[in-house]
XYZ file of C-alpha atoms in Angstrom:
573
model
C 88.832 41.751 86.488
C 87.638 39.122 88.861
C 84.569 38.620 87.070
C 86.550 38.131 83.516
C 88.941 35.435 85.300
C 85.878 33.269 87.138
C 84.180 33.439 83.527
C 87.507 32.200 81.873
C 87.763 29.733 84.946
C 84.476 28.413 84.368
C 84.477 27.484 80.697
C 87.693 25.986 81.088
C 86.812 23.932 84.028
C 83.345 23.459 82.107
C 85.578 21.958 78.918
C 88.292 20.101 80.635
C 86.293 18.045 83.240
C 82.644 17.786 82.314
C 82.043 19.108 78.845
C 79.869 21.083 78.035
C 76.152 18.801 78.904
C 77.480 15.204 77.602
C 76.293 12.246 77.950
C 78.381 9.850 80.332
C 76.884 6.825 78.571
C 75.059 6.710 75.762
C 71.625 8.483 75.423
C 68.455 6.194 74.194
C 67.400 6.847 70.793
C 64.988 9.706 72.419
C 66.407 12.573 70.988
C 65.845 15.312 72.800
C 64.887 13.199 75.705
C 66.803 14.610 78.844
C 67.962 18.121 77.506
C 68.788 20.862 80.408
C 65.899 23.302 78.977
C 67.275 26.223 81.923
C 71.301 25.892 83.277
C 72.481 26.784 86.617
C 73.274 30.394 87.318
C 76.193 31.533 88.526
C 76.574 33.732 91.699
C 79.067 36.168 91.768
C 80.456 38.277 95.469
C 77.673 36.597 97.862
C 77.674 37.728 101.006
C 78.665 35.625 103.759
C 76.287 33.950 105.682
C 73.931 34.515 102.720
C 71.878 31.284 101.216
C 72.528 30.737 97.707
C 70.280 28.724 95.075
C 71.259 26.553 91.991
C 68.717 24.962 90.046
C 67.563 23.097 86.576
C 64.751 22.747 84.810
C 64.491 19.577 82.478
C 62.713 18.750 79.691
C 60.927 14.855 79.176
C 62.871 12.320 80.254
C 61.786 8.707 81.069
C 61.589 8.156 84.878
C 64.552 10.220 86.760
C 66.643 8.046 89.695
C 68.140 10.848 90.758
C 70.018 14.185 90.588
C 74.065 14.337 91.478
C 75.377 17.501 92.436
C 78.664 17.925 92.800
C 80.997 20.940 93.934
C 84.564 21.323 91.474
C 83.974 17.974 90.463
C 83.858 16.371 93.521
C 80.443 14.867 94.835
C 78.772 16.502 97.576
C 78.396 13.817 100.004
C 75.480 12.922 101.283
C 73.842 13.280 97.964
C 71.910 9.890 98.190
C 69.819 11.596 101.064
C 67.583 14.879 100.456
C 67.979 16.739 103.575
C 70.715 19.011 105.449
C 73.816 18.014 105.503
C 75.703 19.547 108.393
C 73.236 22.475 108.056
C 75.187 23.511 105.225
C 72.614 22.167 101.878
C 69.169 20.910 101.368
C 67.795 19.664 98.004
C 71.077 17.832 97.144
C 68.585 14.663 95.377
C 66.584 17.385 93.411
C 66.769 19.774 90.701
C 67.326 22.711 93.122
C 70.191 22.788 95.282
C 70.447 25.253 98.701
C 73.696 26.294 100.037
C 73.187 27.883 103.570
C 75.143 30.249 105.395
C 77.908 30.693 102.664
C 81.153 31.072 103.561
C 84.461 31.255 101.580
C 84.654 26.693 101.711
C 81.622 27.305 99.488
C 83.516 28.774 96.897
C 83.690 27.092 92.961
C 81.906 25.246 90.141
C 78.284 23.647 90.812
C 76.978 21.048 88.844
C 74.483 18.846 88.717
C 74.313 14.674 86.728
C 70.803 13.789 86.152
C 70.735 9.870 86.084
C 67.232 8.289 84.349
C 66.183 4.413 83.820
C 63.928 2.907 81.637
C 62.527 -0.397 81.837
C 65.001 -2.491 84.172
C 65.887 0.107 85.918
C 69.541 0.287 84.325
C 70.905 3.377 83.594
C 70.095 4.414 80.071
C 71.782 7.743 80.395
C 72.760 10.388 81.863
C 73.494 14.404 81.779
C 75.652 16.739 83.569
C 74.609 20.676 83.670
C 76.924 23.355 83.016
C 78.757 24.763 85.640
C 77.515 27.692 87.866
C 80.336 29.890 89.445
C 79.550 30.543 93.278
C 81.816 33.754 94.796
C 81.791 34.879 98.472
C 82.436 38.910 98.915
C 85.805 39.569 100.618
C 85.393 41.553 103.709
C 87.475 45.133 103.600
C 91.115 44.491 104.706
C 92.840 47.902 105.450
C 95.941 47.827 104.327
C 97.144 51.491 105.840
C 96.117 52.955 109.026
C 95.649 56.569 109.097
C 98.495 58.457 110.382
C 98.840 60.753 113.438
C 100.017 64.362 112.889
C 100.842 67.447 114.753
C 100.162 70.680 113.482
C 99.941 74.218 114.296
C 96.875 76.420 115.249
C 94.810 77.850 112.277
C 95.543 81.627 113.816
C 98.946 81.233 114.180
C 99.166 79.856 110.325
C 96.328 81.284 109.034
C 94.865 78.755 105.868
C 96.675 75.741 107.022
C 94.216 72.206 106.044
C 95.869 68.743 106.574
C 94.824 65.639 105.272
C 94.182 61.857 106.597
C 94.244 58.782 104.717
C 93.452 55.220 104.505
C 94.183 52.234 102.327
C 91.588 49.449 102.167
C 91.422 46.546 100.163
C 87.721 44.698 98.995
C 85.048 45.521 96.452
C 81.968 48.185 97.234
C 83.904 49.540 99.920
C 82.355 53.023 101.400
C 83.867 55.014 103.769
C 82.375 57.042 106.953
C 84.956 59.291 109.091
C 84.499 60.321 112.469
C 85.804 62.832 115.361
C 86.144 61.249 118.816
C 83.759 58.216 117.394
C 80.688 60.660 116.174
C 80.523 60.449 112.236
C 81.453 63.899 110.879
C 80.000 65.207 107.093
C 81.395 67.342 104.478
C 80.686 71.175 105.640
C 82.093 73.951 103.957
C 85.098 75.477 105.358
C 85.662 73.128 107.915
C 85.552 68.824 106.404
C 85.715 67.544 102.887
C 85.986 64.403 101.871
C 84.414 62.874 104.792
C 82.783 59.984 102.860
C 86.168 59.186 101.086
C 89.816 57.289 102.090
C 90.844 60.502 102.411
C 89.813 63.172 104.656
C 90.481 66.870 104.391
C 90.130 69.270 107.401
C 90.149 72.864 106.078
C 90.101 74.808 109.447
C 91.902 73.405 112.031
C 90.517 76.115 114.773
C 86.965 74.923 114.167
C 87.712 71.532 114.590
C 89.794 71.283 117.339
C 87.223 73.668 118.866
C 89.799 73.900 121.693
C 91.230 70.733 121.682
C 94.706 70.103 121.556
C 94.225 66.735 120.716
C 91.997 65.595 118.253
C 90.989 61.875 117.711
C 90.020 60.887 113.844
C 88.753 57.280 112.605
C 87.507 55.519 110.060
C 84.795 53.012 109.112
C 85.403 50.845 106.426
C 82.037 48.918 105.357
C 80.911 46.290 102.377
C 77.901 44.404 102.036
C 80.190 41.760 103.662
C 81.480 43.146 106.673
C 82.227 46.661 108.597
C 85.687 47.303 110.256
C 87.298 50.116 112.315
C 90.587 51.447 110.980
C 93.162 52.506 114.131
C 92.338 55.796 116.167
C 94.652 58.839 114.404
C 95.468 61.564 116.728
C 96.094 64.952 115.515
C 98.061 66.779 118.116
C 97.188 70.840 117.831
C 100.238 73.367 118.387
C 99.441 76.486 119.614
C 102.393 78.592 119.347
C 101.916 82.301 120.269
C 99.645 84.455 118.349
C 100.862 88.194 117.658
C 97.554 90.779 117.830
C 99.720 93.855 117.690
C 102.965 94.300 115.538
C 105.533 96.564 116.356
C 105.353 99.992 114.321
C 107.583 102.429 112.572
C 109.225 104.706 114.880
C 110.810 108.212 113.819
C 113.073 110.143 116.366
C 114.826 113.008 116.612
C 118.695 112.295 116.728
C 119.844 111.544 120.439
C 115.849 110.515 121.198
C 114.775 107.398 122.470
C 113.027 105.089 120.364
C 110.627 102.474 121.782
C 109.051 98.937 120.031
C 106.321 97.140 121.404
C 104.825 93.441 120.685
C 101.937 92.145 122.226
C 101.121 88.402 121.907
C 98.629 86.090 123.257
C 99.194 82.153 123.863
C 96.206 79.639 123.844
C 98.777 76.808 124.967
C 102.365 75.764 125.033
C 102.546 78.161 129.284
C 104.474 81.232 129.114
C 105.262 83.594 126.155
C 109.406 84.111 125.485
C 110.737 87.274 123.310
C 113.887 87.765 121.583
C 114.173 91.142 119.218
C 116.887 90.892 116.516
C 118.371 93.435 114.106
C 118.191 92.916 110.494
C 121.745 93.235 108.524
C 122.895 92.250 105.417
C 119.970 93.539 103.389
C 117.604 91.752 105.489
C 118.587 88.600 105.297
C 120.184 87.567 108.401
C 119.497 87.955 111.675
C 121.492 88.854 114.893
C 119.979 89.010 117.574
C 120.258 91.700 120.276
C 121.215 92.132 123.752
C 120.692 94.500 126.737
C 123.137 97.017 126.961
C 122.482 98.781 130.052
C 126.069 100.120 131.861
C 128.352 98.469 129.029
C 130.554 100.188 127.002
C 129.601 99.402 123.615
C 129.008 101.259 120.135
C 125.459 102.302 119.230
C 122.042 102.999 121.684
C 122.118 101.686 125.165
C 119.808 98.894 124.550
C 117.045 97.729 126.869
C 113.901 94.598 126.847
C 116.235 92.650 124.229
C 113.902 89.655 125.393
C 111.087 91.486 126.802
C 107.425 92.635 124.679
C 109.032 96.166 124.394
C 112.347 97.355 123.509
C 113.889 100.235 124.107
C 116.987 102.125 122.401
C 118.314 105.152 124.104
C 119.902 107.867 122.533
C 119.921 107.097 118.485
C 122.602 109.154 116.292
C 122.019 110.237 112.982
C 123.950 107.960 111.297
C 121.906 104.815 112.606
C 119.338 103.055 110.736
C 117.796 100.033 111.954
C 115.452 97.297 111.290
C 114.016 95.200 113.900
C 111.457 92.330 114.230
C 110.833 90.189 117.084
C 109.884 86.329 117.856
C 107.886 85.284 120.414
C 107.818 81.657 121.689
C 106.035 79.128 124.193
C 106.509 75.794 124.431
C 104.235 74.733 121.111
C 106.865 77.179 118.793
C 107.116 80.132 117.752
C 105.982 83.680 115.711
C 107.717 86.306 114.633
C 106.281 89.753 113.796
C 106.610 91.924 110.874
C 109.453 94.197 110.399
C 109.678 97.501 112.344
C 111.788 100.674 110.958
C 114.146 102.378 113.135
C 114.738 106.360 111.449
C 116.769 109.312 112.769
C 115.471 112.459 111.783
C 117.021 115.973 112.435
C 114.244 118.745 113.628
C 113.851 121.447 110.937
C 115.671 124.630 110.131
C 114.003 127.939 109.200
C 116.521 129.147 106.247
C 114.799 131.925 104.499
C 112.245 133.700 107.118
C 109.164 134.992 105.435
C 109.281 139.307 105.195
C 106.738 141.849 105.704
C 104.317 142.992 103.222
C 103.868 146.536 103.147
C 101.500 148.940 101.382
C 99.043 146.135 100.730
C 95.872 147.806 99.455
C 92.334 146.265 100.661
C 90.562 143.800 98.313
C 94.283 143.060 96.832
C 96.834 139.737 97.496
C 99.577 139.112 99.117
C 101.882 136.653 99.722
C 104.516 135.397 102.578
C 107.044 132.686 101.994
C 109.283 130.031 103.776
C 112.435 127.868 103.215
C 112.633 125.254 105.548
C 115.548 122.448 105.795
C 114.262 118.844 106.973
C 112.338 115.336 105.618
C 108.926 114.941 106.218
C 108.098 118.816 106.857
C 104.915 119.913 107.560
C 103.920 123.666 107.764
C 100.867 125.602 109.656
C 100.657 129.142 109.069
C 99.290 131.461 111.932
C 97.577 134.691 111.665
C 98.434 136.699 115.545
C 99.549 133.379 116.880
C 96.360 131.372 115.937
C 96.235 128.789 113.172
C 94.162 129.273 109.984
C 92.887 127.422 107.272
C 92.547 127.405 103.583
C 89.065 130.235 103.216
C 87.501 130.670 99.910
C 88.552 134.437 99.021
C 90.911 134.533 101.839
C 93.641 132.243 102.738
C 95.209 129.643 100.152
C 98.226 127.665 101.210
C 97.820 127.654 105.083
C 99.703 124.230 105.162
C 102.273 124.677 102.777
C 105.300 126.785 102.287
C 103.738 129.682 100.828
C 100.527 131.252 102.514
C 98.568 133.835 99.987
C 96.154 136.289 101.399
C 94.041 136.222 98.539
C 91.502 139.581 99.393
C 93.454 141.862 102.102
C 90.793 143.742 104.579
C 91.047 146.694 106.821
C 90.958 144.111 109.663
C 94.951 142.763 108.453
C 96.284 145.710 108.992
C 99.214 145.348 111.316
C 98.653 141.707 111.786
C 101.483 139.389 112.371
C 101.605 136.374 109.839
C 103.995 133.311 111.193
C 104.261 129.427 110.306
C 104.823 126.507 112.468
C 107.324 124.329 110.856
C 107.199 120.209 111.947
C 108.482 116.665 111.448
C 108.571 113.740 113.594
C 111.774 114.832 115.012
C 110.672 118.417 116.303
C 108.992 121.477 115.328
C 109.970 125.904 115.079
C 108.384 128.587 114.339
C 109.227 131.719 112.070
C 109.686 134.790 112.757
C 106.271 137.123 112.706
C 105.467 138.809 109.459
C 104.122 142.289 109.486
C 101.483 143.335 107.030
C 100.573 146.799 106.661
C 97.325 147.443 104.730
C 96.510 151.123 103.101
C 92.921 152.560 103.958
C 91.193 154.349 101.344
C 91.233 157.906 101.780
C 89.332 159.872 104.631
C 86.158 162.040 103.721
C 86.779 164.802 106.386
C 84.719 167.814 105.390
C 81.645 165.811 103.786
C 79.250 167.511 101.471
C 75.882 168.154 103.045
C 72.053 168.200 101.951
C 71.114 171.557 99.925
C 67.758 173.045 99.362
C 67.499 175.615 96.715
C 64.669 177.532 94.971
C 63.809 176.584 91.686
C 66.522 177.697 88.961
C 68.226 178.286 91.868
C 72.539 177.438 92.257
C 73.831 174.886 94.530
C 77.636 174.632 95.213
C 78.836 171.284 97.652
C 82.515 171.032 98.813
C 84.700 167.884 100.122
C 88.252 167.490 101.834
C 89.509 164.305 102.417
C 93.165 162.571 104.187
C 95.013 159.843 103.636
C 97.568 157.348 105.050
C 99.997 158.576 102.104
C 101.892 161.300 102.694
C 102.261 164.199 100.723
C 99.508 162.683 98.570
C 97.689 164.780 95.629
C 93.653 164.004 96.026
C 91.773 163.452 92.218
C 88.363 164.302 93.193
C 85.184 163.164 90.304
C 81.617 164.182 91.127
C 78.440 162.047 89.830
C 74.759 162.413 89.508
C 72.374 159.297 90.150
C 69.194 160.508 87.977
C 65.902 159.099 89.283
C 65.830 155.039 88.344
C 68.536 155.695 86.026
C 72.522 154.961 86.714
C 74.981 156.904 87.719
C 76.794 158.838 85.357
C 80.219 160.755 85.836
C 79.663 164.734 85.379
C 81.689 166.493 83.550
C 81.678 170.456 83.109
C 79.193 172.495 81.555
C 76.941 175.430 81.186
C 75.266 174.253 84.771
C 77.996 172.440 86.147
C 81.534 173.214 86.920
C 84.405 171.617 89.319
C 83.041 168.383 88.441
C 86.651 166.927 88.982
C 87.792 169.352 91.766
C 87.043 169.454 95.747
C 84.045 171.926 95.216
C 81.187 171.343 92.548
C 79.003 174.368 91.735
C 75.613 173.371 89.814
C 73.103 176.247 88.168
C 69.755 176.477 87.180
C 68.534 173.023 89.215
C 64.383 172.633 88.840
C 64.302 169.515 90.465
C 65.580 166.823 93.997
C 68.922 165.662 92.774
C 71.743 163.023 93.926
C 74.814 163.983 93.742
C 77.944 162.021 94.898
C 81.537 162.705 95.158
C 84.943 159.970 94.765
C 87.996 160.507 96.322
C 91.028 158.842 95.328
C 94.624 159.132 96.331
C 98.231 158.608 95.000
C 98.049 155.152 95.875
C 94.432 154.304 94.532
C 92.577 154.622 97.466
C 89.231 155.176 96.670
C 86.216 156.923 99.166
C 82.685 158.124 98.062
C 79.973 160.443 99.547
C 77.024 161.302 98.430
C 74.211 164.323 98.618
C 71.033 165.310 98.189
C 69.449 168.568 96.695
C 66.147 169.576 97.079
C 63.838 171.941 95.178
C 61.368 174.044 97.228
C 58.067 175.235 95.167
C 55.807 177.775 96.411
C 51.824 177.706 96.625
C 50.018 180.942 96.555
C 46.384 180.353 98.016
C 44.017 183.269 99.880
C 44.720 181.269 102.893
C 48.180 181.872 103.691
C 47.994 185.419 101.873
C 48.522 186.784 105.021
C 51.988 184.180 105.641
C 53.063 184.693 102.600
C 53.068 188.239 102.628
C 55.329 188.013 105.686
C 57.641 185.491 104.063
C 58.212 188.357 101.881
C 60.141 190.215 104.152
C 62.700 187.079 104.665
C 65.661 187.812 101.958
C 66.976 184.697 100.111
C 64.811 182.341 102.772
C 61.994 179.807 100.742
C 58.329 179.646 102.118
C 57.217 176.417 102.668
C 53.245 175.501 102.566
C 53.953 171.960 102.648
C 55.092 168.870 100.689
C 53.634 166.986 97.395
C 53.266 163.458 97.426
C 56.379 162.662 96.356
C 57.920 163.956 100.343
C 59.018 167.235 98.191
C 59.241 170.347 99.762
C 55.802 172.321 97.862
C 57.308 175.891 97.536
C 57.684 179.193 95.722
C 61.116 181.160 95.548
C 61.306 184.456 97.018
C 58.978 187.419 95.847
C 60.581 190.375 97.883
C-alpha cells in the first residue's frame, strides 16, 4: 500500500510543481538538444545508514553550466560546490548525486535542472528530470509485549500447551524466540511456532525441565534494525500428582472398609487431603469428617483428611461413593471415584445329595443353590479342589459339578463345593457317591488239556455287590486270528449261556472265554485255554510208550511241535 501511495505521491508532485521534463525558458531551436535519455530511479525502504544514488544520463546539449538538484522542490544547498556537504552528499554539480548515511530527513522527491549556455554564456535553456522517490525502512516498533502466564504442570493436566504472543509493527519483520536468552526452534512435541509472533509450547514438563519459572523473549529484526521485546515469565504450578487412585472396595455387612490415595508433589511443600461423599447422583459434594467417639448415624469414620480412610462397621443398607482431593500450595487434584458396596456372605439353600448306584464308566451329577451376588463356586473331591478333566470332571467352578466317566476309585468319595463372594465364603455339606463294581469271578475256569476228539467241560461262579442278584452267564470262542464270536449250543457245545460249558469232540488248542453280568449290568470276563495232546509212536520210546499204556485216561507226551503244542497220542490201553 505504501508503495501505491509514494507512486501516486510522486506523479502528483511530478505534475503540480515541476512537470513532467519542461523547459523553464525556452529551448533553442535544437530539437532534441538536452533530452533526459535515462531518469532518476526511485528508491523505495532504504536502510538507514545506507548510501543511496540518483543519476541522469543526457543526450547532446551545447556546453552544460551546471546541474541543480534539488530535494521536494527545495534546492540542496551547497549545490554551487561539488563536494560533501555536511558529510551528507557528494556530486551535487553533476549528473550523479550521493546521499550518505540515509536517514528518515532524507526522505522525498529528487530532482535534478540541467542549465546549458551557448555563445554568451546566457542561459538558453534549461531541463528538470523527473522525480525519483527516496524511502527509509522503518525500524520494527512492537506494539504488544508478550504476556506472563502461570500454568499448571503437564502431569498434573496431562496435554495442556499455552501460547505467547507479540505485536510488531514495520515491513520484513522476522521473528526469533528464545528461553532464558538462548534462541529455541520448532521441535516436535515440545515448540512450534518459534520463528513466528506467536509461540506455542506443547509440553510444558519438557520445557520447564524443572523450572518453575520460565523466562520467554522475543527478537524482532528488519533489514533496518533488531529489537528485544520485554522478558515474559511463565510461572509453572505444580499441584499434586495422584500415582495411585483409590479402588473399589466390597465388604461384608458390619466389615470395615478401607480407601487409600497416594500422591506425589514436585512443588507447592506439603500434600493436604480431604475425602468427600458423593450425593445427589453424583453431583455434589460433601465432604466428610472423622467420627471417632461421636454419636452419629452411619460408619465410625476415620483419615477424613488423611491418604487413607477408613469406615468401620458398614450396614447393608449403605452405599457410598467417595473420591478424594489432594492439595499443596500450587492447587489441587482430585482422584477418580471409589465405590463403597455391602455385600451379605452366601447361603447354601439346596445342599447337593448323594449319588448312589453309580455304575463305572457312567455320569453323574451333584448340584447346588446358593443365595448371594457375585458367587463363585469350587467343587472338592475328599476335601481337595479339582478342575475341569477331559472325560472326568465338567463344571468344577460352577453350580453343578458332572462326573462325566465314574471309576472304581469314586467309590465312597465325598463330593463338596466351596461357595464365595467378597463378603465371605461356606461350604456344603459332603456328597456321598457310591459306585457298583462289576461282578466278582470267584471260581475261575482253568486251562484244560484233552486228547484229541476228546470232551472238555469249564465252570465259573461269580458275586456281586447286588443282592439277591440272578448271574446271566455267555461263553465265547476267540478262533486263531479271527474275532471272537458268542457260542451258542450245539452238537459239540452246550451251557454256552449257563455257569458250566461242556464242549465235545475238540481236535485242536482253543480259547475260550466266559462274561458275567449281573442284575444291575455289571459286566466281568475270564478267559481259558484248551489244549490238544497228540501222540508219536517211534521204536525209541516203544519201550515208554508201552508203559504209558498202563496209565488209564492219562496222555503220553513225547514232546511239543513248533507251534509250543503238546505232540501226543490219546490213550491205547
Amino acid at each position: 500500500m505504501r508503495v501505491v501511495l509514494v507512486a501516486s505521491w510522486v506523479l502528483f508532485v511530478q505534475a503540480i510543481f515541476f512537470g513532467l521534463g519542461t523547459s523553464i525558458q525556452s529551448a533553442p531551436d535544437t530539437e532534441g538538444e538536452g533530452i533526459f535519455i535515462m531518469q532518476p530511479i526511485s528508491q523505495f525502504n532504504v536502510v538507514p545508514g545506507s548510501n543511496v544514488q540518483f543519476s541522469v544520463t543526457l543526450g547532446p546539449l551545447p556546453t552544460i553550466s551546471m546541474f541543480v538538484w534539488r530535494i521536494n522542490g527545495s534546492q540542496i544547498n551547497g549545490s554551487q560546490t561539488d563536494g560533501p556537504l555536511n558529510n551528507k552528499y557528494t556530486g551535487l554539480n553533476t549528473s550523479r548525486l550521493t546521499v550518505l548515511s540515509v536517514d528518515e530527513s532524507d526522505e522525498g522527491l529528487y530532482t535534478v535542472e540541467v542549465l546549458a549556455t551557448i555563445g554568451d554564456g546566457n542561459v538558453s535553456f534549461s531541463n528538470i528530470s523527473e522525480p525519483a522517490w527516496l524511502t527509509v525502512l522503518d525500524p520494527p516498533t512492537i506494539v504488544t509485549q508478550p504476556s506472563n502466564l502461570t500454568v499448571r504442570d503437564v502431569l498434573a493436566l496431562e496435554g495442556q500447551r499455552f501460547q505467547l504472543s507479540v505485536e510488531a509493527t514495520g515491513m520484513f519483520l522476522t521473528f526469533q524466540w528464545q528461553r532464558f536468552d538462548l534462541d529455541i526452534f520448532d521441535t516436535p512435541g515440545l515448540y512450534n511456532g518459534t520463528t513466528t509472533n506467536t509461540l506455542t509450547v506443547l509440553n510444558l514438563l519438557t520445557a520447564a525441565d524443572g523450572d518453575n519459572e520460565i523466562e520467554f523473549s522475543v527478537n524482532v529484526s528488519n533489514p533496518a534494525a533488531l529489537i528485544f521485546s520485554e522478558t515474559a515469565t511463565v510461572t509453572v504450578l505444580y499441584p499434586p500428582v495422584i500415582t495411585q487412585q483409590p479402588v473399589d472396595v466390597v465388604v461384608p455387612t458390619g466389615g470395615n472398609a478401607t480407601f487409600t490415595v497416594v500422591a506425589t508433589s514436585s512443588g507447592g511443600g506439603r500434600l493436604s487431603y480431604q475425602w468427600f461423599r458423593l450425593i445427589r447422583l453424583y453431583s455434589q459434594e460433601v465432604p466428610l469428617n472423622d467420627s471417632i467417639g461421636a454419636n452419629v448415624p452411619g460408619p465410625v469414620i476415620s483419615g477424613a483428611r488423611l491418604s487413607t480412610l477408613i469406615l468401620v462397621g458398614v450396614s447393608a443398607e449403605q452405599f457410598f461413593r467417595l473420591r478424594v482431593r489432594v492439595s499443596n500450595e500450587d492447587g489441587n487434584t482430585t482422584s477418580n471415584i471409589a465405590t463403597l458396596e455391602i455385600l451379605s456372605p452366601p447361603t447354601i439353600l439346596t445342599q447337593p445329595l448323594n449319588a448312589t448306584s453309580v455304575r463305572v464308566g457312567t455320569s453323574s451329577v451333584f448340584l447346588v443353590t446358593a443365595q448371594g451376588e457375585s458367587l463363585s463356586y469350587q467343587w472338592l473331591r475328599n476335601g481337595l479342589d479339582i478342575s475341569d478333566t477331559p472325560g472326568r470332571y465338567a463344571g468344577t467352578t460352577s453350580r453343578m459339578l458332572t462326573i462325566l466317566r465314574a471309576i472304581e476309585d469314586d467309590n465312597m468319595a465325598v463330593f463338596s463345593v466351596n461357595v464365595s463372594n467378597q463378603a465371605g465364603s461356606v461350604i456344603s455339606r459332603e456328597a456321598l457317591i457310591t459306585v457298583l463294581l462289576p461282578p466278582v469271578v470267584t471260581i475261575m475256569p482253568t486251562d484244560a488239556t484233552v486228547l484229541p476228539g476228546g470232551t472238555v467241560t469249564f465252570t465259573a461262579t461269580a458275586t456281586s455287590q447286588i443282592n439277591s442278584t440272578e448271574f446271566t452267564f455267555q461263553w465265547f470262542e476267540f478262533p486263531r486270528n479271527l474275532s471272537a464270536f458268542r457260542l451258542n449250543d450245539s452238537e459239540t457245545v452246550s451251557g454256552s449261556n449257563t455257569f458250566t460249558l461242556t464242549v465235545r469232540g475238540v481236535n485242536e488248542r482253543r480259547i475260550f472265554a466266559v462274561q458275567v453280568t449281573d442284575g444291575e449290568g455289571g459286566m466281568s470276563v475270564d478267559s481259558v485255554t484248551v489244549t490238544v495232546q497228540l501222540v508219536s509212536l517211534n521204536e525209541t520210546h516203544s519201550a515208554w510208550i508201552s508203559s504209558c499204556l498202563a496209565c488209564v485216561n492219562l496222555p503220553c507226551i513225547e514232546a511239543l511241535d513248533t507251534n509250543d503244542t503238546p505232540i501226543a497220542h490219546g490213550d491205547e490201553s
